[in-house]
Amino acid sequence: MEKDEKSGTAVPGSHSLAETERKSLKSTNKNGNPIRLPSKILAVVADPSNPYDAVFIAESVGSVRRVTLEVGEKDTIFRGPTAPVTSVAISPDGKRLLAGCWDKTIWSWSLQNRQPLLRYRGHTDFVKCLLTLKLSKTDLLVSGAADASITVWDLQSAERLHVLKGHSRGILNLALDPATYHPEISILAGRQEAIIFSAGSDREIRRWRISVEKAEQVEAEKPILVHDTSVYCLRFDADEDLWTASADGTTKCLSRSRGFQPDTTMQHGDYVRAVAVDEAGGFAITAGRSEDIKVWDRGSGDLVHVYEGHYEEVTGLLMLGHRCVSVGIDATVRVWSLKSEDLRAARGKKEEDQHALLRGDGIRSESTAAGDQSVGGLTEEEAKELDELMQDD
């Protein structure tokens, strides 16, 4: 904000006005067939009962919503929290919905009737990420929070089994190591332990051995340090290599055979909030503050295409078959095809728009450039995020 010289009151600056106008113009675009919702969207997971066409999304107004992509149905809502919901997970048996919240707790509901179930209390700061697994015939919930701790819960009773500490700053994401745990095989075999990877705003990636009886850091393994600042997302691919997304503006593929050292690096630009992997097409997809959905050749690291549509930060990506689902602060759910013929058509259309712009007889799609600002630390960034999320949607 700038001050009026005569009155001394704060007035919107020229940059703020230009940015507001840019977003207003871009908000009308239909790219990605947007499903528009009433509040900012902070996370997305697949609905296991309809894994190729339905998702659950975390909303800043304090609810979780089920969205059917094909028809755009969005009326199934799970209510209770009064603060933003940051993360969503499904219980191993597919019967419970769980949501991490800024109120420092985890909420749960029955997926059958939407009735509230247990509430998990113990974190001293907002919950940022969740995952579930079944070990020794016990359903477990694992949560990471801004208090720099990871908690392992008995999912059925909400009993706090273990608290893990090692990160110096907030936990931003968790991922199950597929080399130690595969849902279908591990449940049937009665697996007793698994390895979990955690990422934090201290730029570290750590490994933890989890069981019902105990949980501990894998002491033989030092923290993985491949980024300059916060690591926002962890994703394993079918080869059991680890993909990361960071506030330093890069996505990296960490090779398991090389001790999780970078094998490929994608320079997305600005800070990267999410990464997804298209196994069938051979693509990696990245998104974040720049608003763009970038599609990369996962082998070479070359940029294949840039999808434009979101007009605020993208907060989550999810692969559903040959489609990538994106969600963002602009309160839209968008779907992008990664079929080779659709990518070719999208690239051709973008080239036509660019040629028309050069000729002066066409209008190019709205630019999504943003300032190159990295996240220097969790406290300042999360405070800013909370302030934005708590504004009226």
Short mmCIF file of C-alpha atoms in Angstrom, two decimals:
data_model
loop_
_atom_site.label_atom_id
_atom_site.label_comp_id
_atom_site.label_asym_id
_atom_site.label_seq_id
_atom_site.Cartn_x
_atom_site.Cartn_y
_atom_site.Cartn_z
CA MET A 1 0.00 0.00 0.00
CA GLU A 2 1.05 3.58 -0.68
CA LYS A 3 0.08 6.74 1.25
CA ASP A 4 -1.92 9.61 -0.21
CA GLU A 5 0.24 12.73 0.11
CA LYS A 6 -2.65 14.97 1.16
CA SER A 7 -4.61 12.75 3.52
CA GLY A 8 -1.85 10.42 4.66
CA THR A 9 -4.21 7.45 4.33
CA ALA A 10 -3.16 4.16 2.73
CA VAL A 11 -4.24 3.63 -0.87
CA PRO A 12 -3.55 0.75 -3.25
CA GLY A 13 -0.20 1.13 -5.04
CA SER A 14 0.18 0.98 -8.82
CA HIS A 15 1.67 -2.51 -8.62
CA SER A 16 -1.21 -3.73 -6.44
CA LEU A 17 -3.78 -2.28 -8.82
CA ALA A 18 -2.03 -3.79 -11.84
CA GLU A 19 -1.88 -7.18 -10.16
CA THR A 20 -5.57 -7.01 -9.24
CA GLU A 21 -6.46 -6.15 -12.81
CA ARG A 22 -4.27 -8.95 -14.16
CA LYS A 23 -5.94 -11.53 -11.95
CA SER A 24 -9.39 -10.21 -12.79
CA LEU A 25 -8.76 -10.54 -16.51
CA LYS A 26 -7.21 -13.97 -16.19
CA SER A 27 -9.93 -15.30 -13.88
CA THR A 28 -12.39 -15.63 -16.75
CA ASN A 29 -10.31 -18.18 -18.68
CA LYS A 30 -11.70 -21.68 -19.22
CA ASN A 31 -8.38 -23.50 -19.49
CA GLY A 32 -8.40 -26.83 -17.70
CA ASN A 33 -12.23 -26.81 -17.54
CA PRO A 34 -12.27 -25.11 -14.13
CA ILE A 35 -14.65 -26.20 -11.41
CA ARG A 36 -15.10 -23.05 -9.34
CA LEU A 37 -15.52 -23.26 -5.58
CA PRO A 38 -16.26 -20.68 -2.86
CA SER A 39 -12.89 -20.70 -1.07
CA LYS A 40 -9.17 -21.22 -1.52
CA ILE A 41 -8.05 -24.83 -1.99
CA LEU A 42 -5.00 -26.02 -0.08
CA ALA A 43 -4.71 -29.75 -0.87
CA VAL A 44 -6.18 -32.56 -2.97
CA VAL A 45 -6.33 -36.38 -2.72
CA ALA A 46 -8.08 -39.02 -4.80
CA ASP A 47 -11.34 -40.61 -3.66
CA PRO A 48 -10.53 -44.35 -3.47
CA SER A 49 -14.17 -45.21 -4.25
CA ASN A 50 -13.88 -43.44 -7.62
CA PRO A 51 -10.12 -42.97 -8.11
CA TYR A 52 -10.23 -41.72 -11.72
CA ASP A 53 -12.99 -39.13 -11.45
CA ALA A 54 -13.43 -37.90 -7.87
CA VAL A 55 -11.25 -36.04 -5.40
CA PHE A 56 -11.38 -34.61 -1.90
CA ILE A 57 -10.13 -31.05 -1.47
CA ALA A 58 -9.08 -29.09 1.62
CA GLU A 59 -10.73 -25.66 1.81
CA SER A 60 -9.55 -22.54 3.61
CA VAL A 61 -13.03 -21.97 5.07
CA GLY A 62 -12.52 -25.05 7.25
CA SER A 63 -14.22 -27.83 5.31
CA VAL A 64 -13.40 -30.79 3.09
CA ARG A 65 -15.34 -31.17 -0.13
CA ARG A 66 -15.79 -34.08 -2.54
CA VAL A 67 -15.65 -33.04 -6.19
CA THR A 68 -16.62 -35.22 -9.15
CA LEU A 69 -14.58 -34.06 -12.12
CA GLU A 70 -16.63 -35.25 -15.09
CA VAL A 71 -19.91 -33.62 -14.06
CA GLY A 72 -18.54 -31.03 -11.64
CA GLU A 73 -20.62 -32.22 -8.69
CA LYS A 74 -19.36 -30.47 -5.54
CA ASP A 75 -22.14 -30.59 -2.97
CA THR A 76 -20.74 -33.28 -0.63
CA ILE A 77 -19.15 -31.29 2.20
CA PHE A 78 -17.58 -32.38 5.48
CA ARG A 79 -17.86 -29.62 8.08
CA GLY A 80 -16.57 -28.91 11.57
CA PRO A 81 -13.33 -26.89 11.61
CA THR A 82 -13.50 -23.12 11.76
CA ALA A 83 -9.88 -22.63 10.62
CA PRO A 84 -8.30 -23.54 7.25
CA VAL A 85 -7.91 -27.23 6.43
CA THR A 86 -4.40 -27.85 5.08
CA SER A 87 -4.24 -31.57 4.31
CA VAL A 88 -6.46 -34.56 3.63
CA ALA A 89 -6.03 -38.34 3.90
CA ILE A 90 -8.15 -41.49 3.71
CA SER A 91 -7.93 -44.34 6.24
CA PRO A 92 -6.43 -47.65 5.00
CA ASP A 93 -9.87 -49.31 4.99
CA GLY A 94 -11.34 -46.45 2.95
CA LYS A 95 -14.02 -45.69 5.55
CA ARG A 96 -12.72 -42.52 7.20
CA LEU A 97 -11.76 -39.08 5.94
CA LEU A 98 -9.09 -37.21 7.90
CA ALA A 99 -8.09 -33.56 7.69
CA GLY A 100 -5.21 -31.59 9.21
CA CYS A 101 -6.13 -28.11 10.36
CA TRP A 102 -4.69 -24.75 11.39
CA ASP A 103 -6.38 -25.26 14.77
CA LYS A 104 -3.53 -27.73 15.62
CA THR A 105 -5.82 -30.77 15.47
CA ILE A 106 -6.82 -33.47 13.01
CA TRP A 107 -10.50 -33.99 12.26
CA SER A 108 -12.16 -37.17 11.01
CA TRP A 109 -15.52 -38.14 9.50
CA SER A 110 -17.32 -41.24 8.33
CA LEU A 111 -17.26 -41.41 4.54
CA GLN A 112 -20.57 -43.26 4.64
CA ASN A 113 -22.68 -40.63 6.40
CA ARG A 114 -20.35 -37.62 6.84
CA GLN A 115 -20.74 -37.72 10.61
CA PRO A 116 -17.79 -36.41 12.68
CA LEU A 117 -15.73 -39.09 14.39
CA LEU A 118 -12.56 -38.75 16.46
CA ARG A 119 -10.45 -35.64 16.81
CA TYR A 120 -6.70 -36.02 17.23
CA ARG A 121 -5.09 -33.55 19.65
CA GLY A 122 -1.43 -33.16 20.55
CA HIS A 123 0.36 -30.86 18.14
CA THR A 124 1.25 -27.41 19.44
CA ASP A 125 1.10 -25.67 16.07
CA PHE A 126 -0.90 -26.09 12.86
CA VAL A 127 -0.96 -29.47 11.13
CA LYS A 128 0.50 -29.42 7.62
CA CYS A 129 0.52 -32.99 6.28
CA LEU A 130 -0.96 -36.44 6.83
CA LEU A 131 -0.55 -40.03 5.70
CA THR A 132 -2.10 -43.34 6.75
CA LEU A 133 -0.89 -46.94 6.72
CA LYS A 134 -1.63 -50.31 8.28
CA LEU A 135 1.05 -52.15 10.27
CA SER A 136 0.65 -55.27 12.41
CA LYS A 137 -3.10 -55.15 11.67
CA THR A 138 -3.28 -51.67 13.22
CA ASP A 139 -4.42 -48.60 11.29
CA LEU A 140 -1.94 -45.76 11.84
CA LEU A 141 -2.14 -42.05 11.14
CA VAL A 142 1.05 -40.02 10.77
CA SER A 143 0.97 -36.22 10.93
CA GLY A 144 3.54 -33.49 10.46
CA ALA A 145 3.12 -29.99 11.85
CA ALA A 146 4.60 -26.52 12.08
CA ASP A 147 5.81 -27.43 15.59
CA ALA A 148 8.61 -29.40 13.85
CA SER A 149 7.28 -32.72 15.12
CA ILE A 150 5.89 -35.87 13.53
CA THR A 151 3.24 -37.78 15.47
CA VAL A 152 2.17 -41.40 14.99
CA TRP A 153 -1.41 -42.12 16.10
CA ASP A 154 -3.58 -45.19 16.52
CA LEU A 155 -6.13 -44.18 13.93
CA GLN A 156 -9.00 -46.10 15.51
CA SER A 157 -8.60 -44.69 19.03
CA ALA A 158 -6.78 -41.35 18.45
CA GLU A 159 -4.14 -42.50 20.96
CA ARG A 160 -0.79 -40.79 20.43
CA LEU A 161 1.75 -43.61 20.04
CA HIS A 162 4.99 -41.81 19.17
CA VAL A 163 6.33 -38.29 18.74
CA LEU A 164 9.36 -37.84 16.49
CA LYS A 165 11.68 -34.84 16.53
CA GLY A 166 14.71 -34.06 14.41
CA HIS A 167 13.71 -31.26 12.08
CA SER A 168 14.55 -27.79 13.35
CA ARG A 169 11.56 -26.18 11.63
CA GLY A 170 8.07 -27.11 10.45
CA ILE A 171 7.21 -30.35 8.66
CA LEU A 172 5.75 -29.69 5.21
CA ASN A 173 5.25 -33.15 3.67
CA LEU A 174 5.44 -36.88 4.36
CA ALA A 175 5.88 -39.85 2.01
CA LEU A 176 5.88 -43.63 2.49
CA ASP A 177 8.94 -45.37 1.11
CA PRO A 178 7.55 -47.88 -1.44
CA ALA A 179 10.62 -50.08 -0.98
CA THR A 180 9.40 -50.82 2.55
CA TYR A 181 5.62 -50.52 2.20
CA HIS A 182 3.05 -51.14 -0.52
CA PRO A 183 -0.56 -50.79 0.65
CA GLU A 184 -2.07 -53.95 -0.83
CA ILE A 185 0.93 -56.24 -0.27
CA SER A 186 1.89 -54.91 3.16
CA ILE A 187 -1.64 -55.15 4.57
CA LEU A 188 -2.11 -58.73 3.38
CA ALA A 189 1.33 -59.74 4.63
CA GLY A 190 0.80 -58.11 8.02
CA ARG A 191 3.87 -55.91 7.64
CA GLN A 192 5.27 -54.72 10.95
CA GLU A 193 7.31 -51.65 10.01
CA ALA A 194 7.83 -49.08 7.27
CA ILE A 195 10.11 -46.17 6.41
CA ILE A 196 8.66 -42.67 6.11
CA PHE A 197 10.40 -39.69 4.51
CA SER A 198 9.72 -36.19 5.85
CA ALA A 199 10.44 -32.77 4.34
CA GLY A 200 10.62 -29.48 6.18
CA SER A 201 11.15 -25.77 5.94
CA ASP A 202 14.67 -26.39 7.27
CA ARG A 203 15.40 -27.81 3.74
CA GLU A 204 16.11 -31.25 5.19
CA ILE A 205 14.64 -34.58 4.10
CA ARG A 206 14.77 -37.14 6.91
CA ARG A 207 13.94 -40.84 7.21
CA TRP A 208 12.04 -42.56 10.02
CA ARG A 209 11.38 -46.21 10.86
CA ILE A 210 7.79 -46.64 12.03
CA SER A 211 6.06 -49.53 13.80
CA VAL A 212 3.25 -49.87 16.30
CA GLU A 213 5.69 -50.55 19.14
CA LYS A 214 8.25 -47.85 18.37
CA ALA A 215 9.35 -45.16 15.96
CA GLU A 216 12.80 -43.70 15.44
CA GLN A 217 14.95 -41.83 13.00
CA VAL A 218 17.04 -44.00 10.70
CA GLU A 219 20.28 -43.01 12.42
CA ALA A 220 22.57 -44.58 9.83
CA GLU A 221 21.24 -42.17 7.21
CA LYS A 222 22.11 -38.48 7.33
CA PRO A 223 19.46 -35.92 6.30
CA ILE A 224 19.21 -35.48 2.55
CA LEU A 225 20.27 -31.93 1.65
CA VAL A 226 19.72 -31.15 -2.04
CA HIS A 227 17.74 -27.89 -1.89
CA ASP A 228 18.63 -24.38 -0.78
CA THR A 229 15.46 -23.80 1.24
CA SER A 230 12.05 -25.30 2.15
CA VAL A 231 11.03 -28.62 0.59
CA TYR A 232 7.28 -28.59 0.00
CA CYS A 233 6.53 -31.90 -1.66
CA LEU A 234 7.83 -35.49 -1.80
CA ARG A 235 6.65 -38.04 -4.37
CA PHE A 236 7.98 -41.52 -5.11
CA ASP A 237 7.72 -42.88 -8.65
CA ALA A 238 7.31 -46.46 -9.84
CA ASP A 239 11.10 -46.90 -9.90
CA GLU A 240 11.14 -45.97 -6.20
CA ASP A 241 13.10 -42.78 -6.91
CA LEU A 242 12.11 -39.65 -4.99
CA TRP A 243 10.83 -36.42 -6.57
CA THR A 244 11.01 -33.18 -4.62
CA ALA A 245 9.56 -29.67 -5.01
CA SER A 246 11.18 -26.73 -3.28
CA ALA A 247 10.91 -23.03 -2.55
CA ASP A 248 14.28 -22.64 -4.29
CA GLY A 249 12.40 -22.90 -7.61
CA THR A 250 13.48 -26.41 -8.57
CA THR A 251 12.12 -29.92 -8.74
CA LYS A 252 14.63 -32.74 -8.48
CA CYS A 253 14.57 -36.49 -9.09
CA LEU A 254 16.67 -38.16 -6.40
CA SER A 255 18.06 -41.51 -7.51
CA ARG A 256 17.74 -44.31 -4.97
CA SER A 257 20.67 -46.19 -6.52
CA ARG A 258 22.86 -43.12 -6.00
CA GLY A 259 21.92 -42.64 -2.38
CA PHE A 260 19.15 -40.13 -3.18
CA GLN A 261 21.43 -37.71 -4.97
CA PRO A 262 19.91 -35.57 -7.77
CA ASP A 263 19.68 -37.33 -11.11
CA THR A 264 17.55 -34.71 -12.88
CA THR A 265 16.77 -31.09 -11.99
CA MET A 266 13.91 -29.02 -13.43
CA GLN A 267 14.18 -25.24 -13.10
CA HIS A 268 10.52 -24.36 -12.66
CA GLY A 269 11.13 -20.80 -11.46
CA ASP A 270 9.74 -19.04 -8.39
CA TYR A 271 8.93 -21.53 -5.66
CA VAL A 272 7.55 -24.96 -6.49
CA ARG A 273 4.70 -26.19 -4.33
CA ALA A 274 3.85 -29.53 -5.95
CA VAL A 275 5.18 -32.25 -8.23
CA ALA A 276 3.44 -35.24 -9.82
CA VAL A 277 4.73 -38.06 -12.03
CA ASP A 278 2.96 -39.47 -15.08
CA GLU A 279 4.32 -43.00 -15.28
CA ALA A 280 2.60 -43.90 -18.57
CA GLY A 281 3.59 -40.76 -20.45
CA GLY A 282 7.03 -40.34 -18.98
CA PHE A 283 6.36 -36.84 -17.67
CA ALA A 284 6.96 -34.90 -14.47
CA ILE A 285 4.53 -32.08 -13.71
CA THR A 286 5.35 -29.10 -11.51
CA ALA A 287 3.39 -26.13 -10.17
CA GLY A 288 3.52 -23.44 -7.52
CA ARG A 289 3.58 -19.70 -7.08
CA SER A 290 4.11 -18.99 -10.80
CA GLU A 291 0.54 -20.28 -11.47
CA ASP A 292 1.71 -22.34 -14.47
CA ILE A 293 1.42 -26.12 -14.82
CA LYS A 294 4.71 -27.21 -16.37
CA VAL A 295 5.09 -30.58 -18.08
CA TRP A 296 8.63 -31.99 -18.32
CA ASP A 297 10.25 -35.00 -19.96
CA ARG A 298 11.16 -36.87 -16.79
CA GLY A 299 14.17 -38.56 -18.41
CA SER A 300 15.89 -35.60 -20.03
CA GLY A 301 14.49 -32.83 -17.84
CA ASP A 302 13.42 -30.87 -20.94
CA LEU A 303 10.32 -28.68 -20.75
CA VAL A 304 7.55 -30.15 -22.94
CA HIS A 305 4.68 -27.72 -22.43
CA VAL A 306 3.29 -25.03 -20.11
CA TYR A 307 -0.42 -25.06 -19.31
CA GLU A 308 -1.83 -21.68 -18.24
CA GLY A 309 -5.09 -21.27 -16.37
CA HIS A 310 -4.74 -20.66 -12.64
CA TYR A 311 -4.53 -17.00 -11.63
CA GLU A 312 -3.24 -17.58 -8.11
CA GLU A 313 -0.70 -19.96 -6.58
CA VAL A 314 -1.19 -23.66 -7.33
CA THR A 315 -1.18 -25.67 -4.09
CA GLY A 316 -1.58 -29.27 -5.22
CA LEU A 317 -1.23 -31.72 -8.12
CA LEU A 318 -2.67 -35.22 -8.48
CA MET A 319 -2.41 -37.78 -11.28
CA LEU A 320 -5.65 -39.55 -12.22
CA GLY A 321 -4.89 -41.87 -15.12
CA HIS A 322 -3.67 -39.77 -18.05
CA ARG A 323 -4.93 -36.55 -16.46
CA CYS A 324 -3.31 -34.19 -13.99
CA VAL A 325 -5.59 -32.43 -11.52
CA SER A 326 -4.47 -29.08 -10.11
CA VAL A 327 -5.95 -26.98 -7.30
CA GLY A 328 -5.08 -23.53 -6.09
CA ILE A 329 -5.63 -20.37 -4.11
CA ASP A 330 -7.88 -19.16 -6.96
CA ALA A 331 -10.50 -21.65 -5.67
CA THR A 332 -10.56 -23.72 -8.84
CA VAL A 333 -10.03 -27.38 -9.64
CA ARG A 334 -8.61 -27.85 -13.14
CA VAL A 335 -7.84 -30.93 -15.21
CA TRP A 336 -5.05 -31.20 -17.81
CA SER A 337 -4.68 -34.02 -20.31
CA LEU A 338 -1.26 -35.59 -20.70
CA LYS A 339 -2.21 -37.72 -23.71
CA SER A 340 0.37 -37.18 -26.47
CA GLU A 341 -2.24 -36.01 -28.97
CA ASP A 342 -3.70 -33.50 -26.50
CA LEU A 343 -0.27 -32.15 -25.62
CA ARG A 344 0.53 -31.73 -29.32
CA ALA A 345 -2.73 -29.86 -29.85
CA ALA A 346 -2.09 -27.61 -26.84
CA ARG A 347 1.41 -26.80 -28.05
CA GLY A 348 0.10 -26.06 -31.54
CA LYS A 349 -2.57 -23.73 -30.16
CA LYS A 350 -0.01 -21.86 -28.07
CA GLU A 351 2.25 -21.39 -31.10
CA GLU A 352 -0.69 -20.04 -33.11
CA ASP A 353 -1.47 -17.56 -30.32
CA GLN A 354 2.14 -16.42 -30.23
CA HIS A 355 2.24 -15.93 -34.01
CA ALA A 356 -1.02 -14.00 -33.87
CA LEU A 357 0.44 -11.78 -31.18
CA LEU A 358 3.46 -11.02 -33.34
CA ARG A 359 1.18 -10.19 -36.28
CA GLY A 360 -0.89 -7.96 -34.06
CA ASP A 361 -4.18 -9.67 -34.86
CA GLY A 362 -4.55 -11.89 -31.83
CA ILE A 363 -4.45 -11.83 -28.07
CA ARG A 364 -2.11 -14.10 -26.26
CA SER A 365 -3.31 -15.90 -23.15
CA GLU A 366 -2.72 -14.02 -19.93
CA SER A 367 0.83 -14.00 -18.64
CA THR A 368 1.40 -15.63 -15.29
CA ALA A 369 4.74 -14.10 -14.44
CA ALA A 370 5.30 -13.41 -10.77
CA GLY A 371 8.06 -11.93 -8.67
CA ASP A 372 10.94 -14.27 -7.93
CA GLN A 373 10.53 -14.53 -4.20
CA SER A 374 11.75 -17.56 -2.36
CA VAL A 375 10.64 -18.64 1.09
CA GLY A 376 13.36 -17.79 3.52
CA GLY A 377 11.81 -19.34 6.64
CA LEU A 378 8.69 -21.01 7.92
CA THR A 379 7.60 -18.54 10.55
CA GLU A 380 7.32 -15.50 8.27
CA GLU A 381 5.90 -17.43 5.31
CA GLU A 382 3.35 -19.36 7.33
CA ALA A 383 2.25 -16.25 9.19
CA LYS A 384 1.67 -14.54 5.85
CA GLU A 385 -0.15 -17.62 4.54
CA LEU A 386 -2.43 -17.77 7.57
CA ASP A 387 -3.25 -14.09 7.23
CA GLU A 388 -4.18 -14.56 3.56
CA LEU A 389 -6.23 -17.68 4.19
CA MET A 390 -8.21 -16.11 6.98
CA GLN A 391 -9.29 -13.23 4.77
CA ASP A 392 -12.85 -13.36 3.46
CA ASP A 393 -13.01 -15.56 0.35
#
